[in-house]
Amino acid sequence: MFVKVQSATNLGLETTGVDVEINISNKGLPVFEIVGLAGRTVDESKERVRTAILNSKIEFPQKRIVVNLAPADVPKQGSFYDLALAVGILSLVMDLQLPEKSLFFGELSLDGALRHTKGCLLLALFAKENGFKNIFVPKESSNEAAIISGINVIPVESLNQLILHLLNKEKIEAAKYQKGDNANDLNVEFDMAEILGQEQAKRAAEIAAAGGHNIIMVGSPGSGKTMLARALPGIMPPLNERESLEVTKIYSAVGSIPPGGSLITCRPFRAPHHTASPVGLIGGGTKPHPGEVSLAHRGVLFLDEFNEFPRQVMEAMRQPLEDGYLTISRSKEIVRYPADFMLVASANPCPCGYFNHPKKNCVCTPRQIRKYQKRISGPILDRIDLHITVQPVDTGEFSDNQKNSELLESSETIRKRVILARKRQEERFEKDSIQSNAQMKNNHIKKYCKLAKEVEQLLRQASMKFQLSARSYMKMIKVARTIADLDGAPEITVSHMAEALQYRPKIYETI
Ligand SMILES: Nc1ncnc2c1ncn2[C@@H]1O[C@H](COP(=O)(O)OP(=O)(O)OP(=O)(O)O)[C@@H](O)[C@H]1O
Ligand SMILES: [Mg+2]
């Protein structure tokens, strides 16, 4: 007796179809074998499937069962073949008719129930692109799969329920996508109105959010750098449809979408600690998985105490910062993860923290300061568009300011401006493959940022005076474009460029 059930495997964000071929024969000793480059996790399926079938009050055949996972040269890992395996065996034992063009995907529990399984969104996309009609997935993961319209997502709770469905006794209704109530959950810790003073830093944060620019804040302890970064999610624009799907795919692949979860609509905000491992931050491992840089895709990666991050991690970030993706190569596989994030870094200017402080004296030696500042490499600093010095706020003015804190602009007001500026960018880049000014390559800059003579002259003069690199030169144009977008101006003017130049790389030129 032979049957072929279709399933799939996810490697990174790529999905490949897998045929689960099952042969049951009376000849030979009773065994249950899985062949076809099956990893240890797949091999463990045998025990789960056998026990789940027995606990569903169905007899498990005491025969020679051989399973082949084809194509045999694709490495297979994970527990999601359980459902295809069980369905195949049951179809042979109980003479069930399996529907055509259907994929089976899901992990079994020992009692025969189906468990929430990661990667169902990727499976649904694969099914749609490859002309499948139905996908059978665990009920808890079905909403995630139902994001993709145009295919039947059959939510399965248990093996017994699936048998009744296949016997046409009790049909399971296809899942209908339910929007989550957390759709507008912004995950905000601070409101901009709570931050007193720091007008320039707030303005820089607004520009960064509007254009998706990387930003570094350097300042003395307790000046509000961390507070400002944590207020950023409140002024970030929401994800558009395309971005939402990209982000949700990554979270689906790592299994971070909760049972019943839906499309992610707010921008990710990741703030890993500097003691996190390089693999955790960048991605990789023997089974290549995405790191924080990919989990922050289309959102913010906040690296607090930037100088404390290991050099190896900083250097590894150079490629994703430039290209917006990360390639992880292993002997058996090459995985590419998107990693187009906005880097927000904060640092102190020296070990004691008071170098250049208007009132306190710095106790560090020039050598200590230089050593401390050198921990952030030049190439990384060069990839950051906005450099700002966060000055300490005068605590004497605090109480007056506090009285007026309701007069300060709230995150909501700033966010409205940011959203308008992003809309202008989306319209501009409608025919291009980018979404924000920060993503512009030279050809986009040439096309969309034509500079008037006097603007170009100002930029040239500044670039000679401050020894800007070619990359920084281009970045100044991108930042000026965002400032013009916030202003609603079609062209970059001298004042836009002059403001952009205030944020040029300058922090570490003082020593
Ligand atoms: N500008 C400000 N307005 C209101 N409160 C502030 C401001 N700056 C700092 N604070 C208060 O001080 C606390 C610490 O600030 P924060 O953690 O942002 O400092 P920091 O600049 O990150 O310091 P460090 O360099 O030590 O990390 C905040 O939680 C807040 O209560
Ligand atoms: Mg801090």
XYZ file of C-alpha atoms and ligand atoms in Angstrom:
543
model
C 0.000 0.000 0.000
C 1.420 3.333 -1.018
C 0.338 6.944 -0.605
C 1.885 10.336 -1.293
C 0.968 13.292 0.942
C 2.159 16.790 0.200
C 3.810 18.967 2.796
C 6.536 21.613 2.815
C 9.653 22.686 4.644
C 10.802 26.178 5.574
C 14.437 27.136 5.385
C 14.855 30.721 6.441
C 12.032 32.504 4.656
C 12.085 30.112 1.699
C 9.585 27.289 1.467
C 10.141 24.100 -0.513
C 7.498 21.484 -1.252
C 8.138 18.060 0.263
C 6.405 14.830 -0.770
C 5.827 12.494 2.146
C 5.748 9.048 0.504
C 4.502 6.252 2.716
C 4.654 2.575 1.963
C 3.093 -0.036 4.254
C 3.829 -3.653 3.521
C 3.154 -6.977 5.184
C 6.520 -8.351 4.139
C 9.371 -8.173 6.625
C 9.528 -7.316 10.300
C 7.337 -4.505 11.675
C 9.373 -1.281 11.571
C 8.734 2.450 11.177
C 11.523 4.104 9.203
C 11.935 7.638 7.844
C 14.485 8.222 5.078
C 15.332 11.269 2.919
C 17.855 13.459 4.777
C 15.628 13.625 7.824
C 17.188 15.410 10.805
C 16.852 14.237 14.388
C 13.754 16.348 14.971
C 12.027 14.632 12.030
C 13.067 11.211 13.263
C 11.357 11.946 16.572
C 8.095 12.334 14.642
C 7.747 8.550 14.556
C 7.056 8.293 18.268
C 4.701 11.292 18.288
C 2.728 10.003 15.300
C 2.450 6.456 16.661
C 1.330 7.628 20.112
C -1.053 10.262 18.736
C -2.748 7.692 16.494
C -3.043 5.191 19.364
C -4.418 7.893 21.698
C -6.994 8.795 19.052
C -8.344 5.242 19.579
C -7.144 4.019 16.201
C -5.043 0.928 15.796
C -1.488 1.544 14.622
C -0.478 -0.946 11.897
C 2.083 -3.498 13.087
C 3.657 -3.656 9.634
C 6.697 -2.477 7.770
C 6.210 1.291 7.327
C 8.773 3.147 5.259
C 8.507 6.874 4.792
C 10.510 8.792 2.211
C 10.725 12.557 2.333
C 11.368 13.737 -1.226
C 13.347 15.457 -2.643
C 15.931 13.542 -0.663
C 18.703 16.124 -1.092
C 16.906 18.931 0.788
C 17.758 18.820 4.510
C 14.653 18.481 6.642
C 14.260 19.660 10.188
C 11.326 20.288 12.457
C 8.187 18.711 13.719
C 5.744 19.972 11.124
C 5.677 16.743 9.054
C 3.735 15.041 11.876
C 0.356 15.829 10.349
C 1.298 14.698 6.836
C 2.763 11.474 8.244
C -0.260 10.692 10.396
C -2.738 11.525 7.632
C -0.830 9.330 5.176
C -0.808 6.343 7.529
C -4.481 6.836 8.444
C -5.499 7.139 4.798
C -3.964 3.722 4.116
C -5.320 2.067 7.279
C -8.825 3.569 7.110
C -9.068 3.920 3.347
C -9.561 7.690 3.498
C -9.713 9.816 0.353
C -7.306 12.749 0.567
C -8.417 15.896 -1.265
C -6.369 16.948 -4.280
C -3.926 19.866 -4.302
C -3.721 19.916 -0.520
C -0.847 20.527 1.843
C -0.675 19.088 5.364
C 1.480 20.867 7.926
C 1.555 20.755 11.710
C 2.992 19.288 14.876
C 1.095 16.616 16.784
C 0.667 16.341 20.482
C 0.756 12.864 22.037
C -3.017 12.972 22.654
C -3.747 13.445 18.942
C -4.348 17.200 19.128
C -2.508 19.630 16.865
C -0.156 22.164 18.332
C 0.578 25.728 17.257
C 3.292 25.372 14.602
C 5.677 28.043 13.356
C 5.899 29.040 9.704
C 2.236 28.628 8.697
C 2.194 32.030 6.990
C 5.147 31.010 4.816
C 3.366 27.772 3.994
C 0.211 29.623 2.933
C 2.223 31.899 0.641
C 3.969 28.909 -0.898
C 0.623 27.119 -1.373
C -0.884 30.107 -3.146
C 2.110 30.629 -5.424
C 2.161 26.949 -6.373
C -1.498 26.443 -7.165
C -2.602 24.449 -4.108
C -6.261 24.622 -3.132
C -6.282 23.645 0.535
C -3.866 23.734 3.397
C -4.523 21.757 6.566
C -2.869 23.452 9.545
C -3.314 23.460 13.343
C -6.291 25.554 14.399
C -4.115 27.784 16.582
C -1.948 28.689 13.601
C -4.792 29.019 11.099
C -5.413 32.764 11.497
C -1.799 33.431 10.613
C -2.180 31.315 7.458
C -5.536 32.906 6.600
C -3.799 36.280 6.134
C -3.167 35.004 2.613
C -6.403 35.091 0.674
C -7.275 32.793 -2.216
C -6.638 29.408 -0.606
C -8.705 27.324 1.780
C -7.091 27.197 5.189
C -8.585 24.233 7.065
C -8.072 24.651 10.814
C -7.524 21.235 12.393
C -7.885 20.667 16.118
C -7.243 16.934 16.334
C -6.709 13.799 14.276
C -10.223 12.537 15.077
C -11.764 15.791 13.857
C -9.731 15.558 10.643
C -10.867 11.960 10.053
C -14.533 13.012 10.323
C -13.831 15.817 7.851
C -12.144 13.485 5.365
C -15.003 10.983 5.730
C -17.392 13.841 4.851
C -19.187 13.323 8.153
C -18.426 16.605 9.871
C -16.923 19.202 7.600
C -14.438 21.684 9.047
C -15.189 25.239 7.929
C -12.306 27.050 6.219
C -10.740 29.713 8.456
C -11.646 33.343 7.848
C -8.977 35.895 8.651
C -9.692 37.759 11.906
C -7.894 41.067 12.389
C -6.227 41.207 15.801
C -7.270 43.734 18.432
C -3.597 44.498 18.980
C -3.471 46.026 15.511
C -2.762 49.502 16.851
C -0.714 48.550 19.863
C 2.305 50.822 19.596
C 4.339 49.439 22.483
C 5.302 52.923 23.709
C 7.084 53.508 27.008
C 7.384 57.305 26.992
C 5.539 60.137 25.300
C 7.617 62.892 23.708
C 5.736 65.394 25.905
C 7.338 63.795 28.973
C 10.822 64.695 27.755
C 11.740 68.175 28.898
C 14.065 70.344 26.846
C 16.089 68.387 24.238
C 14.409 70.224 21.378
C 17.206 69.470 18.918
C 17.299 65.795 19.858
C 13.528 65.520 19.497
C 13.685 67.191 16.101
C 16.419 64.740 15.037
C 14.259 61.837 16.244
C 11.363 63.167 14.154
C 13.577 63.383 11.048
C 14.925 59.876 11.705
C 11.410 58.440 12.037
C 10.161 60.293 8.965
C 12.939 59.137 6.641
C 14.003 55.891 8.329
C 17.470 57.333 9.026
C 20.022 55.815 11.386
C 20.766 58.034 14.352
C 23.362 58.166 17.111
C 22.926 60.173 20.293
C 25.944 60.980 22.428
C 25.652 62.728 25.765
C 26.306 62.712 29.478
C 24.548 60.261 31.841
C 20.916 61.021 32.667
C 20.406 63.501 29.831
C 17.515 61.518 28.385
C 19.078 59.473 25.565
C 17.480 56.170 26.518
C 14.201 57.946 27.236
C 14.213 59.528 23.793
C 14.915 56.239 22.041
C 12.147 54.509 23.971
C 9.730 57.261 22.944
C 10.511 56.612 19.278
C 7.918 53.856 18.636
C 5.242 56.448 19.448
C 6.220 58.637 16.515
C 7.014 55.931 13.967
C 4.625 55.606 11.006
C 2.570 52.390 10.826
C 3.713 49.624 8.505
C 2.156 49.629 5.062
C 0.627 46.414 3.721
C 3.755 45.198 1.979
C 5.964 45.922 4.986
C 3.465 44.254 7.353
C 3.646 41.044 5.395
C 7.466 41.133 5.267
C 7.686 41.583 9.047
C 5.022 38.990 9.806
C 6.859 36.452 7.622
C 10.014 36.781 9.723
C 8.098 36.472 12.998
C 6.183 33.487 11.610
C 9.439 31.770 10.623
C 10.854 32.059 14.144
C 7.552 31.109 15.769
C 7.035 34.442 17.510
C 3.444 34.835 16.401
C 1.211 33.745 19.285
C -1.643 31.248 18.790
C -4.452 32.994 16.912
C -2.063 35.829 16.045
C -2.580 38.077 13.067
C -0.693 40.449 10.790
C 1.864 42.652 12.575
C 0.974 46.265 11.877
C 3.220 48.272 14.179
C 6.917 48.671 13.528
C 9.162 46.352 15.522
C 11.269 47.940 18.256
C 14.138 45.736 19.387
C 16.488 46.733 22.158
C 19.002 43.919 22.766
C 21.456 44.271 25.652
C 25.138 44.626 24.810
C 25.898 41.266 26.430
C 23.759 39.446 23.842
C 25.745 36.944 21.765
C 26.850 37.798 18.216
C 24.619 35.007 16.869
C 21.638 36.369 18.809
C 22.218 39.812 17.411
C 23.234 39.099 13.842
C 21.703 35.661 13.277
C 23.233 32.329 12.371
C 23.873 29.187 14.370
C 24.031 25.630 13.077
C 20.380 25.870 12.071
C 20.573 29.426 10.669
C 18.028 31.582 12.423
C 17.442 35.320 12.200
C 19.038 37.639 14.749
C 17.892 40.908 16.274
C 18.882 42.794 13.103
C 16.276 40.806 11.158
C 13.655 40.920 13.902
C 14.020 44.705 13.699
C 13.357 44.645 9.937
C 11.302 47.721 8.913
C 11.495 48.911 12.512
C 14.002 50.160 15.047
C 17.095 48.428 16.415
C 18.050 50.333 19.540
C 21.578 49.691 20.761
C 21.941 51.442 24.095
C 25.493 51.933 25.411
C 26.734 51.416 21.860
C 30.437 51.484 22.852
C 29.922 48.396 24.983
C 28.892 46.157 22.075
C 31.671 43.767 21.004
C 33.637 44.905 17.995
C 32.768 41.685 16.164
C 29.046 42.488 16.398
C 29.500 46.054 15.219
C 31.556 45.009 12.213
C 29.078 42.272 11.309
C 26.364 44.931 11.144
C 28.125 46.715 8.310
C 26.665 44.523 5.584
C 23.002 44.661 6.668
C 23.292 48.397 7.324
C 24.384 48.898 3.745
C 22.356 46.262 1.900
C 19.270 45.756 4.065
C 19.697 41.992 4.216
C 21.983 39.384 5.693
C 23.281 36.213 4.104
C 24.180 33.307 6.357
C 26.170 30.563 4.670
C 26.573 27.106 6.124
C 28.077 24.015 4.535
C 24.647 22.612 3.659
C 22.595 25.748 3.195
C 22.606 29.440 2.420
C 19.903 31.512 4.038
C 19.081 35.132 3.341
C 17.166 37.170 5.871
C 15.937 40.712 5.346
C 17.473 43.173 7.824
C 16.443 46.656 6.772
C 16.243 48.403 10.100
C 16.703 51.882 11.478
C 19.681 51.888 13.832
C 19.279 54.022 16.927
C 22.435 54.106 19.030
C 23.257 55.919 22.214
C 26.605 56.385 23.897
C 28.471 58.425 26.477
C 31.319 60.577 25.181
C 33.917 59.131 27.607
C 34.235 56.583 30.457
C 33.189 59.090 33.165
C 30.483 60.478 30.875
C 31.159 64.182 31.344
C 33.504 65.047 28.496
C 32.348 68.362 26.987
C 29.780 68.782 29.789
C 28.984 72.482 30.237
C 29.175 72.364 34.048
C 30.861 69.185 35.265
C 34.505 68.351 34.889
C 35.584 65.269 32.991
C 38.121 63.187 34.923
C 39.298 61.048 31.992
C 42.682 61.391 30.337
C 42.766 62.153 26.584
C 44.114 58.639 26.025
C 41.182 57.064 27.914
C 38.711 59.173 25.959
C 40.291 58.283 22.629
C 40.315 54.580 23.507
C 36.675 54.728 24.598
C 35.520 56.580 21.505
C 37.488 54.290 19.184
C 35.333 51.346 20.233
C 32.830 52.494 17.616
C 34.515 51.937 14.296
C 34.720 54.601 11.613
C 32.844 52.563 8.971
C 29.910 52.123 11.370
C 29.795 55.825 12.236
C 29.918 56.591 8.535
C 26.763 54.528 8.031
C 24.826 56.650 10.505
C 22.908 59.543 8.941
C 22.119 61.688 11.969
C 24.706 62.435 14.649
C 23.510 64.415 17.618
C 24.972 65.580 20.887
C 22.401 65.395 23.649
C 23.105 68.269 25.997
C 22.121 67.885 29.663
C 18.901 69.720 30.510
C 19.162 72.485 33.057
C 17.445 71.037 36.112
C 16.916 74.598 37.387
C 14.422 75.134 34.567
C 12.855 71.768 35.192
C 10.051 72.874 37.489
C 8.966 75.692 35.148
C 9.078 73.298 32.245
C 7.163 70.655 34.161
C 4.335 73.107 34.644
C 4.295 73.556 30.904
C 4.701 69.919 30.017
C 1.162 69.824 28.670
C 2.256 72.549 26.261
C 4.994 70.287 24.891
C 4.244 68.473 21.680
C 2.890 64.986 22.204
C 4.081 61.936 20.289
C 0.722 61.857 18.528
C 1.184 65.348 17.045
C 4.705 64.534 15.884
C 3.561 61.182 14.494
C 0.972 62.904 12.296
C 3.743 64.947 10.645
C 5.902 61.850 10.272
C 3.067 59.940 8.606
C 2.511 62.782 6.109
C 6.221 62.858 5.284
C 6.233 59.059 4.775
C 3.191 59.321 2.475
C 5.111 61.783 0.305
C 7.983 59.311 0.116
C 5.705 56.398 -0.744
C 4.189 58.400 -3.589
C 7.647 59.387 -4.818
C 8.967 55.830 -4.771
C 5.792 54.237 -6.132
C 7.636 52.824 -9.133
C 10.821 51.978 -7.238
C 11.481 49.109 -4.893
C 12.170 51.358 -1.900
C 9.914 53.012 0.666
C 11.879 55.696 2.458
C 14.502 58.362 1.804
C 17.113 56.494 3.823
C 16.932 53.602 1.351
C 17.746 55.783 -1.663
C 20.676 54.628 -3.766
C 22.685 57.002 -5.973
C 20.336 56.579 -8.930
C 17.338 57.568 -6.790
C 19.219 60.583 -5.415
C 20.021 61.680 -8.961
C 16.390 61.294 -9.984
C 14.576 62.731 -6.964
C 17.012 65.130 -5.282
C 18.023 67.635 -7.886
C 19.838 70.359 -5.987
C 19.604 74.031 -6.886
C 22.979 75.695 -7.488
C 23.133 77.472 -4.134
C 22.140 74.302 -2.242
C 24.838 72.305 -3.965
C 27.359 75.025 -3.265
C 26.538 74.944 0.448
C 26.899 71.173 0.538
C 30.217 71.264 -1.328
C 31.642 73.902 0.972
C 30.554 72.001 4.068
C 31.836 68.724 2.726
C 35.289 70.243 2.099
C 35.367 72.002 5.440
C 34.272 68.978 7.475
C 36.017 66.365 5.290
C 32.801 64.426 4.654
C 33.163 61.042 2.988
C 31.337 60.389 -0.280
C 28.854 58.314 1.705
C 28.225 61.113 4.208
C 27.839 63.553 1.311
C 25.029 61.414 -0.103
C 23.537 60.945 3.344
C 23.310 64.703 3.839
C 21.228 64.911 0.650
C 18.929 62.139 1.895
C 18.474 63.830 5.274
C 17.790 67.171 3.563
C 15.165 65.412 1.403
C 13.426 64.140 4.549
C 13.508 67.602 6.131
C 11.948 68.978 2.935
C 9.288 66.225 3.087
C 8.440 67.176 6.677
C 8.132 70.723 5.404
C 5.907 69.642 2.510
C 8.373 71.207 0.069
C 8.874 69.725 -3.412
C 12.507 70.929 -3.664
C 15.391 70.904 -1.179
C 16.165 74.489 -0.189
C 19.230 76.059 1.421
C 17.575 76.010 4.850
C 16.755 72.290 4.548
C 20.369 71.542 3.641
C 21.699 73.800 6.399
C 19.640 71.900 8.953
C 20.770 68.546 7.562
C 24.400 69.629 7.905
C 23.907 70.158 11.637
C 23.536 66.396 11.944
C 26.723 65.563 10.024
C 29.252 63.139 11.582
C 31.028 65.334 14.089
C 30.771 63.753 17.479
C 34.208 62.248 17.683
C 36.157 64.980 15.963
C 36.724 66.837 19.205
C 39.603 64.789 20.552
N 15.043 65.539 29.326
C 14.459 64.892 30.323
N 13.188 65.173 30.672
C 12.591 64.492 31.656
N 13.154 63.508 32.364
C 14.415 63.180 32.071
C 15.136 63.855 31.034
N 16.364 63.311 30.969
C 16.412 62.344 31.893
N 15.257 62.259 32.566
C 14.960 61.337 33.670
O 16.127 60.600 33.945
C 15.945 59.217 33.700
C 17.174 58.650 33.048
O 17.319 59.145 31.751
P 17.936 58.272 30.587
O 17.964 56.855 30.987
O 17.245 58.590 29.327
O 19.404 58.842 30.568
P 20.585 58.486 29.579
O 20.933 59.732 28.844
O 20.224 57.306 28.786
O 21.762 58.160 30.599
P 22.962 57.086 30.509
O 24.025 57.708 29.657
O 23.422 56.947 31.907
O 22.416 55.847 29.939
C 14.711 59.113 32.839
O 14.018 57.926 33.059
C 13.905 60.315 33.305
O 13.162 59.993 34.457
Mg 20.901 55.341 28.773
